Short mmCIF file of C-alpha atoms and ligand atoms in Angstrom, two decimals:
data_model
loop_
_atom_site.label_atom_id
_atom_site.label_comp_id
_atom_site.label_asym_id
_atom_site.label_seq_id
_atom_site.Cartn_x
_atom_site.Cartn_y
_atom_site.Cartn_z
CA MET I 66 20.26 2.15 -39.93
CA ALA I 67 19.06 1.16 -36.47
CA GLU I 68 15.35 0.58 -35.91
CA LEU I 69 13.24 1.76 -33.00
CA MET I 70 13.45 -0.84 -30.24
CA SER I 71 10.48 -1.77 -28.08
CA SER I 72 10.61 -0.67 -24.47
CA SER I 73 11.69 -4.12 -23.25
CA GLU I 74 14.34 -4.52 -25.98
CA PHE I 75 15.71 -1.09 -25.23
CA ARG I 76 15.89 -1.83 -21.51
CA VAL I 77 17.91 -4.98 -22.14
CA ALA I 78 20.20 -3.04 -24.49
CA LEU I 79 20.75 -0.37 -21.81
CA GLU I 80 21.57 -3.03 -19.21
CA GLN I 81 23.99 -4.71 -21.56
CA ALA I 82 25.63 -1.41 -22.45
CA PHE I 83 27.30 -1.13 -19.06
CA SER I 84 27.50 -4.75 -17.98
CA GLY I 85 30.98 -5.33 -19.40
CA THR I 86 32.65 -2.47 -17.57
CA MET I 87 30.97 -2.21 -14.19
CA ALA I 88 32.88 -0.22 -11.60
CA LYS I 89 32.25 -2.92 -8.99
CA ASP I 90 34.71 -5.08 -10.96
CA ALA I 91 37.50 -2.47 -11.08
CA SER I 92 40.66 -3.10 -9.02
CA PHE I 93 39.88 -0.52 -6.31
CA SER I 94 36.39 -1.98 -5.78
CA ARG I 95 37.75 -5.52 -5.65
CA ALA I 96 40.46 -4.57 -3.14
CA TRP I 97 37.76 -2.87 -1.06
CA ALA I 98 35.36 -5.80 -1.16
CA THR I 99 38.08 -8.26 -0.18
CA GLY I 100 39.20 -6.25 2.84
CA LYS I 101 42.62 -5.16 1.53
CA LEU I 102 42.37 -1.37 1.91
CA HIS I 103 43.70 0.83 4.73
CA LYS I 104 41.84 3.77 6.24
CA GLN I 105 44.07 6.26 4.43
CA HIS I 106 42.97 4.74 1.11
CA PHE I 107 39.37 5.45 2.09
CA VAL I 108 40.21 9.09 2.80
CA HIS I 109 41.53 9.38 -0.76
CA TRP I 110 38.49 7.59 -2.09
CA ALA I 111 36.12 9.93 -0.21
CA THR I 112 38.04 13.02 -1.37
CA ASN I 113 37.87 12.03 -5.01
CA HIS I 114 34.29 10.88 -4.70
CA TYR I 115 33.38 14.24 -3.20
CA HIS I 116 34.66 16.06 -6.28
CA TYR I 117 32.97 13.60 -8.61
CA ILE I 118 29.50 13.51 -7.04
CA GLY I 119 29.58 16.68 -4.93
CA PRO I 120 28.09 18.79 -7.75
CA PHE I 121 25.36 16.20 -8.49
CA GLY I 122 22.73 18.83 -7.70
CA ASP I 123 24.37 21.09 -10.32
CA TYR I 124 24.30 18.32 -12.92
CA LEU I 125 20.62 17.66 -12.20
CA GLY I 126 19.89 21.40 -12.33
CA LEU I 127 21.40 21.65 -15.80
CA MET I 128 19.40 18.64 -16.92
CA TYR I 129 16.26 20.21 -15.44
CA ALA I 130 16.81 23.36 -17.48
CA ASN I 131 17.28 21.26 -20.63
CA THR I 132 14.06 19.28 -20.11
CA PRO I 133 11.05 20.62 -22.03
CA ASP I 134 7.86 21.51 -20.19
CA HIS I 135 5.88 18.73 -21.87
CA ALA I 136 8.07 16.18 -20.10
CA ARG I 137 6.69 17.27 -16.74
CA ASP I 138 7.22 13.88 -15.08
CA ALA I 139 10.90 13.95 -16.06
CA LYS I 140 11.27 17.48 -14.68
CA ASP I 141 9.59 16.45 -11.43
CA PHE I 142 11.87 13.46 -11.12
CA LEU I 143 14.99 15.59 -11.55
CA LEU I 144 13.74 18.08 -8.99
CA GLN I 145 12.92 15.30 -6.55
CA ASN I 146 16.32 13.70 -7.07
CA MET I 147 17.98 17.08 -6.41
CA TYR I 148 15.96 17.56 -3.24
CA GLU I 149 16.84 14.09 -2.00
CA GLU I 150 20.55 14.65 -2.62
CA GLU I 151 20.62 17.95 -0.79
CA LEU I 152 17.74 18.54 1.60
CA SER I 153 15.39 15.69 2.43
CA ASP I 154 17.65 14.13 5.03
CA ASP I 155 21.32 14.57 5.89
CA ARG I 156 23.04 16.19 2.94
CA HIS I 157 24.66 13.34 1.03
CA THR I 158 28.06 15.03 0.85
CA ASP I 159 27.95 15.48 4.65
CA LEU I 160 27.51 11.74 5.04
CA LEU I 161 30.51 11.24 2.76
CA ILE I 162 32.59 13.61 4.90
CA ARG I 163 31.39 11.81 8.04
CA PHE I 164 32.86 8.62 6.60
CA ALA I 165 36.14 10.36 5.69
CA GLU I 166 36.40 11.71 9.23
CA ALA I 167 35.89 8.21 10.62
CA CYS I 168 38.92 7.23 8.53
CA GLY I 169 41.09 10.02 9.95
CA GLY I 170 40.43 12.64 7.23
CA THR I 171 39.11 16.16 7.68
CA ARG I 172 36.36 18.16 6.00
CA GLU I 173 38.94 20.69 4.76
CA TYR I 174 41.08 17.98 3.17
CA VAL I 175 38.13 16.36 1.43
CA GLN I 176 36.75 19.65 0.11
CA ASP I 177 40.10 20.87 -1.22
CA ARG I 178 40.02 20.33 -4.97
CA ASN I 179 43.81 20.15 -5.04
CA ASN I 180 43.61 16.79 -3.25
CA ALA I 181 41.61 15.13 -6.05
CA MET I 182 43.13 13.14 -8.92
CA PRO I 183 42.99 14.57 -12.44
CA PHE I 184 40.70 11.60 -13.21
CA ALA I 185 38.17 12.87 -10.67
CA LYS I 186 38.29 16.34 -12.17
CA GLY I 187 37.87 14.78 -15.62
CA MET I 188 34.86 12.84 -14.41
CA GLN I 189 33.36 16.01 -12.98
CA GLY I 190 33.99 17.91 -16.22
CA TRP I 191 32.44 15.11 -18.27
CA MET I 192 29.31 15.20 -16.10
CA TYR I 193 29.01 18.97 -16.42
CA TYR I 194 29.42 18.60 -20.18
CA VAL I 195 26.83 15.87 -20.64
CA SER I 196 24.27 17.42 -18.30
CA GLY I 197 24.71 20.89 -19.76
CA ARG I 198 24.98 20.12 -23.46
CA GLU I 199 23.04 16.94 -24.21
CA ASN I 200 19.36 16.25 -24.76
CA PHE I 201 17.76 15.51 -21.34
CA VAL I 202 16.99 11.91 -22.32
CA VAL I 203 20.60 11.28 -23.25
CA SER I 204 21.95 12.90 -20.08
CA SER I 205 19.44 10.90 -18.01
CA ALA I 206 20.72 7.75 -19.68
CA ALA I 207 24.34 8.72 -19.01
CA LEU I 208 24.13 9.99 -15.46
CA ILE I 209 21.20 8.10 -14.01
CA VAL I 210 21.12 4.79 -15.88
CA GLY I 211 24.85 4.61 -16.65
CA LEU I 212 26.17 5.89 -13.30
CA GLU I 213 23.58 6.22 -10.54
CA SER I 214 21.89 2.90 -11.21
CA GLN I 215 25.25 1.11 -10.80
CA VAL I 216 25.63 2.35 -7.24
CA PRO I 217 23.55 -0.27 -5.41
CA SER I 218 25.50 -3.14 -6.97
CA ILE I 219 28.78 -1.53 -5.85
CA TYR I 220 27.75 -0.61 -2.33
CA ARG I 221 25.84 -3.80 -1.61
CA THR I 222 29.18 -5.61 -1.80
CA GLN I 223 31.19 -2.92 -0.08
CA TYR I 224 28.87 -1.99 2.80
CA PRO I 225 28.93 -5.33 4.65
CA THR I 226 32.71 -5.37 4.30
CA LEU I 227 32.92 -1.91 5.88
CA ILE I 228 30.94 -3.12 8.89
CA ASN I 229 32.20 -6.68 9.29
CA LYS I 230 35.78 -6.50 8.07
CA TYR I 231 36.92 -2.91 8.48
CA GLY I 232 34.97 -2.39 11.74
CA PHE I 233 33.05 0.82 10.89
CA SER I 234 29.81 1.49 12.73
CA GLU I 235 26.54 1.69 10.80
CA TRP I 236 26.44 5.42 11.61
CA GLU I 237 29.92 6.01 10.17
CA ALA I 238 29.03 4.09 7.01
CA GLU I 239 25.57 5.59 6.56
CA PHE I 240 26.53 7.20 3.24
CA PHE I 241 26.66 3.73 1.69
CA ASP I 242 23.54 2.36 3.31
CA LEU I 243 21.52 5.35 2.13
CA HIS I 244 22.71 5.01 -1.46
CA ILE I 245 22.13 1.30 -1.68
CA THR I 246 18.41 1.90 -1.54
CA SER I 247 17.82 5.45 -2.75
CA ASP I 248 19.80 4.86 -5.93
CA GLU I 249 17.80 1.70 -6.64
CA ILE I 250 14.76 3.92 -6.93
CA HIS I 251 16.52 6.80 -8.69
CA GLY I 252 17.97 4.28 -11.15
CA GLU I 253 14.60 2.71 -11.83
CA ARG I 254 12.91 6.07 -12.35
CA GLY I 255 15.79 7.03 -14.63
CA TYR I 256 15.05 3.95 -16.71
CA GLN I 257 11.40 4.96 -16.92
CA ILE I 258 12.28 8.42 -18.21
CA VAL I 259 14.70 7.06 -20.78
CA LEU I 260 12.36 4.30 -21.95
CA LYS I 261 9.52 6.77 -22.32
CA TYR I 262 11.26 9.70 -24.01
CA ALA I 263 13.92 8.05 -26.16
CA ASP I 264 11.33 7.67 -28.90
CA THR I 265 13.45 7.67 -32.05
CA PRO I 266 16.15 5.21 -33.16
CA GLU I 267 18.69 8.07 -33.09
CA LEU I 268 17.88 8.99 -29.50
CA GLN I 269 17.98 5.35 -28.41
CA GLN I 270 21.38 4.85 -30.03
CA ARG I 271 22.70 8.05 -28.51
CA CYS I 272 21.53 6.92 -25.07
CA LEU I 273 23.31 3.60 -25.52
CA HIS I 274 26.46 5.37 -26.62
CA TYR I 275 26.49 7.57 -23.53
CA VAL I 276 25.66 4.72 -21.15
CA ARG I 277 28.72 2.89 -22.50
CA GLU I 278 30.81 6.02 -22.20
CA ALA I 279 29.60 6.61 -18.61
CA ALA I 280 30.47 3.06 -17.62
CA ASP I 281 33.91 3.38 -19.25
CA MET I 282 34.51 6.69 -17.47
CA ARG I 283 33.61 5.31 -14.07
CA PHE I 284 35.59 2.12 -14.60
CA ALA I 285 38.71 4.07 -15.61
CA TYR I 286 38.27 6.45 -12.67
CA THR I 287 37.91 3.58 -10.19
CA LYS I 288 40.92 1.80 -11.64
CA ALA I 289 42.94 5.02 -11.36
CA LEU I 290 42.07 5.21 -7.66
CA TYR I 291 43.83 1.90 -7.17
CA GLU I 292 46.83 2.80 -9.28
CA THR I 293 47.28 6.21 -7.64
CA TYR I 294 46.75 5.41 -3.98
CA VAL I 295 46.82 1.65 -3.36
CA GLN I 296 49.32 0.22 -5.80
CA PRO I 297 52.27 1.99 -4.13
CA ASP I 298 51.34 0.14 -0.91
CA LEU I 299 50.02 -3.21 -2.12
CA GLY I 300 51.46 -3.63 -5.63
CA PRO I 301 49.48 -4.26 -8.82
CA TRP I 302 46.06 -5.78 -8.25
CA VAL I 303 45.84 -9.55 -8.69
CA GLU I 304 42.53 -11.29 -8.08
CA GLU I 305 42.56 -13.99 -5.36
CA GLY I 306 43.15 -17.37 -6.98
CA GLU I 307 44.95 -15.81 -9.90
CA ARG I 308 48.25 -15.40 -8.07
CA GLU I 309 51.25 -17.39 -9.21
CA PRO I 310 51.56 -20.45 -6.98
CA ALA I 311 54.33 -19.86 -4.44
CA LEU I 312 57.51 -21.75 -5.17
CA VAL I 313 58.11 -24.45 -2.61
CA GLY I 314 61.55 -24.95 -1.09
CA MET R 779 11.49 -18.29 -10.94
CA PRO R 780 11.09 -16.62 -7.53
CA ARG R 781 8.22 -14.16 -7.28
CA ILE R 782 7.12 -11.23 -5.16
CA TYR R 783 3.37 -11.35 -4.65
CA PHE R 784 1.88 -7.91 -3.92
CA LYS R 785 -1.31 -9.30 -2.44
CA THR R 786 -3.21 -6.03 -1.89
CA ALA R 787 -2.83 -5.17 -5.59
CA ASP R 788 -3.17 -8.85 -6.59
CA GLN R 789 -0.11 -8.57 -8.82
CA TYR R 790 3.20 -10.33 -8.81
CA VAL R 791 6.67 -9.83 -10.20
CA GLU R 792 9.09 -12.60 -11.08
CA PHE R 793 12.85 -12.31 -11.08
CA ALA R 794 15.77 -14.51 -12.03
CA GLU R 795 16.93 -17.30 -9.74
CA GLY R 796 20.04 -16.29 -7.81
CA GLU R 797 19.27 -12.55 -7.93
CA GLU R 798 18.50 -10.35 -4.93
CA VAL R 799 16.08 -7.57 -5.78
CA ASN R 800 14.82 -4.43 -4.09
CA VAL R 801 11.10 -4.75 -3.39
CA LEU R 802 10.09 -1.14 -4.11
CA ARG R 803 12.17 -1.04 -7.29
CA MET R 804 10.35 -4.08 -8.62
CA ALA R 805 6.97 -2.55 -7.74
CA ILE R 806 7.83 0.72 -9.51
CA ARG R 807 9.18 -1.14 -12.53
CA GLU R 808 5.88 -2.97 -12.96
CA ASP R 809 3.65 0.01 -12.05
CA ILE R 810 2.27 -1.71 -8.95
CA ASP R 811 0.52 0.68 -6.57
CA VAL R 812 2.67 0.31 -3.48
CA PRO R 813 2.53 3.64 -1.62
CA TRP R 814 5.91 5.35 -1.14
CA GLN R 815 7.49 8.77 -0.83
CA CYS R 816 11.14 9.16 0.06
CA ALA R 817 12.82 5.89 -1.02
CA SER R 818 15.39 6.31 1.71
CA GLY R 819 13.87 4.88 4.88
CA ASN R 820 12.60 8.16 6.32
CA CYS R 821 8.87 8.38 5.85
CA GLY R 822 7.56 4.86 6.43
CA THR R 823 4.88 5.30 3.75
CA ASP R 824 5.91 2.03 2.10
CA ARG R 825 5.56 -0.23 5.16
CA LEU R 826 4.37 -3.67 4.15
CA VAL R 827 3.27 -6.67 6.16
CA VAL R 828 5.27 -9.76 5.32
CA GLU R 829 2.66 -12.48 5.04
CA GLU R 830 4.94 -15.24 3.80
CA GLY R 831 8.59 -15.70 2.90
CA ALA R 832 10.25 -13.62 5.64
CA GLU R 833 13.16 -16.07 5.55
CA ASN R 834 14.00 -14.89 2.01
CA LEU R 835 14.46 -11.25 3.03
CA ASP R 836 17.70 -9.59 4.09
CA PRO R 837 17.70 -8.41 7.71
CA PRO R 838 16.69 -4.78 8.38
CA ARG R 839 19.58 -2.30 8.59
CA ARG R 840 19.89 0.76 10.83
CA ARG R 841 17.63 3.19 8.97
CA GLU R 842 14.80 0.70 8.67
CA ARG R 843 15.03 -0.41 12.30
CA ALA R 844 15.08 3.23 13.43
CA ARG R 845 12.05 4.15 11.31
CA LEU R 846 9.88 1.12 12.07
CA GLY R 847 10.78 0.59 15.72
CA GLU R 848 8.60 -2.14 17.19
CA LEU R 849 6.68 -2.55 13.92
CA VAL R 850 9.62 -4.72 12.83
CA ASP R 851 8.62 -7.26 15.48
CA GLU R 852 5.04 -7.12 14.20
CA GLY R 853 6.20 -8.31 10.78
CA TYR R 854 6.49 -4.99 8.92
CA ARG R 855 9.22 -4.07 6.43
CA LEU R 856 9.86 -0.96 4.36
CA ALA R 857 9.66 -1.81 0.65
CA CYS R 858 12.41 0.67 -0.24
CA GLN R 859 14.85 -0.87 2.26
CA THR R 860 14.12 -4.55 1.66
CA TYR R 861 15.78 -7.04 -0.67
CA THR R 862 14.50 -10.50 -1.38
CA ARG R 863 16.16 -13.55 -2.90
CA GLY R 864 13.07 -15.78 -3.00
CA ASP R 865 9.29 -16.01 -2.89
CA VAL R 866 7.58 -13.50 -0.64
CA THR R 867 4.05 -12.14 -0.12
CA PHE R 868 3.26 -8.62 1.06
CA SER R 869 0.08 -6.75 1.96
CA TRP R 870 -0.59 -3.18 3.04
CA ASP R 871 -3.31 -0.62 3.68
CA PRO R 872 -3.86 1.12 0.32
CA ASP R 873 -4.68 4.40 2.11
CA GLN R 874 -1.69 4.46 4.39
CA VAL R 875 0.45 7.59 4.65
CA GLY R 876 3.85 8.27 6.17
CA LEU R 877 4.36 7.33 9.81
CA ASP R 878 4.61 11.02 10.79
CA ASP R 879 1.71 12.14 8.58
CA GLU R 880 -1.97 12.32 9.39
CA PRO R 881 -4.33 10.73 6.86
CA GLY R 882 -5.51 13.39 4.44
CA ASP R 883 -2.88 15.99 5.29
CA GLY R 884 -1.14 15.76 1.95
CA GLY R 885 1.53 13.34 3.08
CA GLY R 886 0.27 10.66 0.74
CA SER R 887 2.11 8.49 -1.66
CA ARG R 888 3.71 8.83 -5.05
CA THR R 889 2.26 5.70 -6.59
CA GLY R 890 2.04 5.74 -10.34
CA TRP R 891 4.54 8.57 -10.43
CA ALA R 892 5.84 7.99 -13.94
CA GLY R 893 4.20 5.36 -16.04
CA THR R 894 6.16 4.21 -19.03
CA GLY R 895 3.21 5.22 -21.16
S1 LIG C 1897 9.49 5.28 0.84
FE1 LIG C 1897 9.89 6.43 2.63
S2 LIG C 1897 10.61 4.89 3.97
FE2 LIG C 1897 10.42 3.82 2.12
#
């Protein structure tokens, strides 16, 4: 029977729960960060990403409805997060489409659900399920700690590559710049909610379970992006330095 | 261990050697009263004066340059947009509001938004 962890122990456990399967280490992310992708690959990425994160306001709305009135700070955070995704600045999905257009895609192509992988639809369904059916602390752990808080570590590697290696302008790549910083803060506030309201051993364990599951989901989705769209062009992913030495002569 | 010294609050945060950390995130994590609102480089509420350690900060990107304008040359940075990899000291006006807000018009900060209780 697990015991109630202190706030600092629980935070470390949450961080460890996703550290083994971080999406930044998946083949598609590695190919991106090392400058191997073509613009058409980015159009596919943006299309799938649109169907995965496009309904983020819906997910947060479901979580909001599941959050009890006494957790007013958690409700306010969810509302604020929703506002920031949709209204405070450029709509985040519009920035994503701006990037796809810079890669030669169109708004219509990106928004057409038929152009997304089954993995992306599965990811979307999983997020609707968790946000709609789970305790708000558990869904905060899954979606905000497990997924949203990973974003800065992914984009901080990918953004400079987009500018310096792939030649995008800062305006075209603004989607990434915005998320590097806003998701740092969303992630941190997500931690605060989870640390504060996961106040039984059962809730803590359930949060850890869903953080692991979220990380596994995102890792598998990111890997599938490579296998579906990039592998036919570049072959199976092999990390630099791990290639077989070329035969001489 | 490198440390961020939030001079106006007389508090500091340490982080692991080799890490790069977001300044506002570290302030929120430790409940340090740095004023902020949007966390995305729009409002300018979280502008800080870099008193020492500017060489440890990453250079400002588009959103921060656009928001701060010439304040960048005067040594200001936005906490939400800034990462550090080493020692740095910041100060600020505890009553400051967003760059487009008038003092007292409700455009104040969200400090202490959600303590861990
Ligand atoms: S909090 Fe608004 S610019 Fe940083």
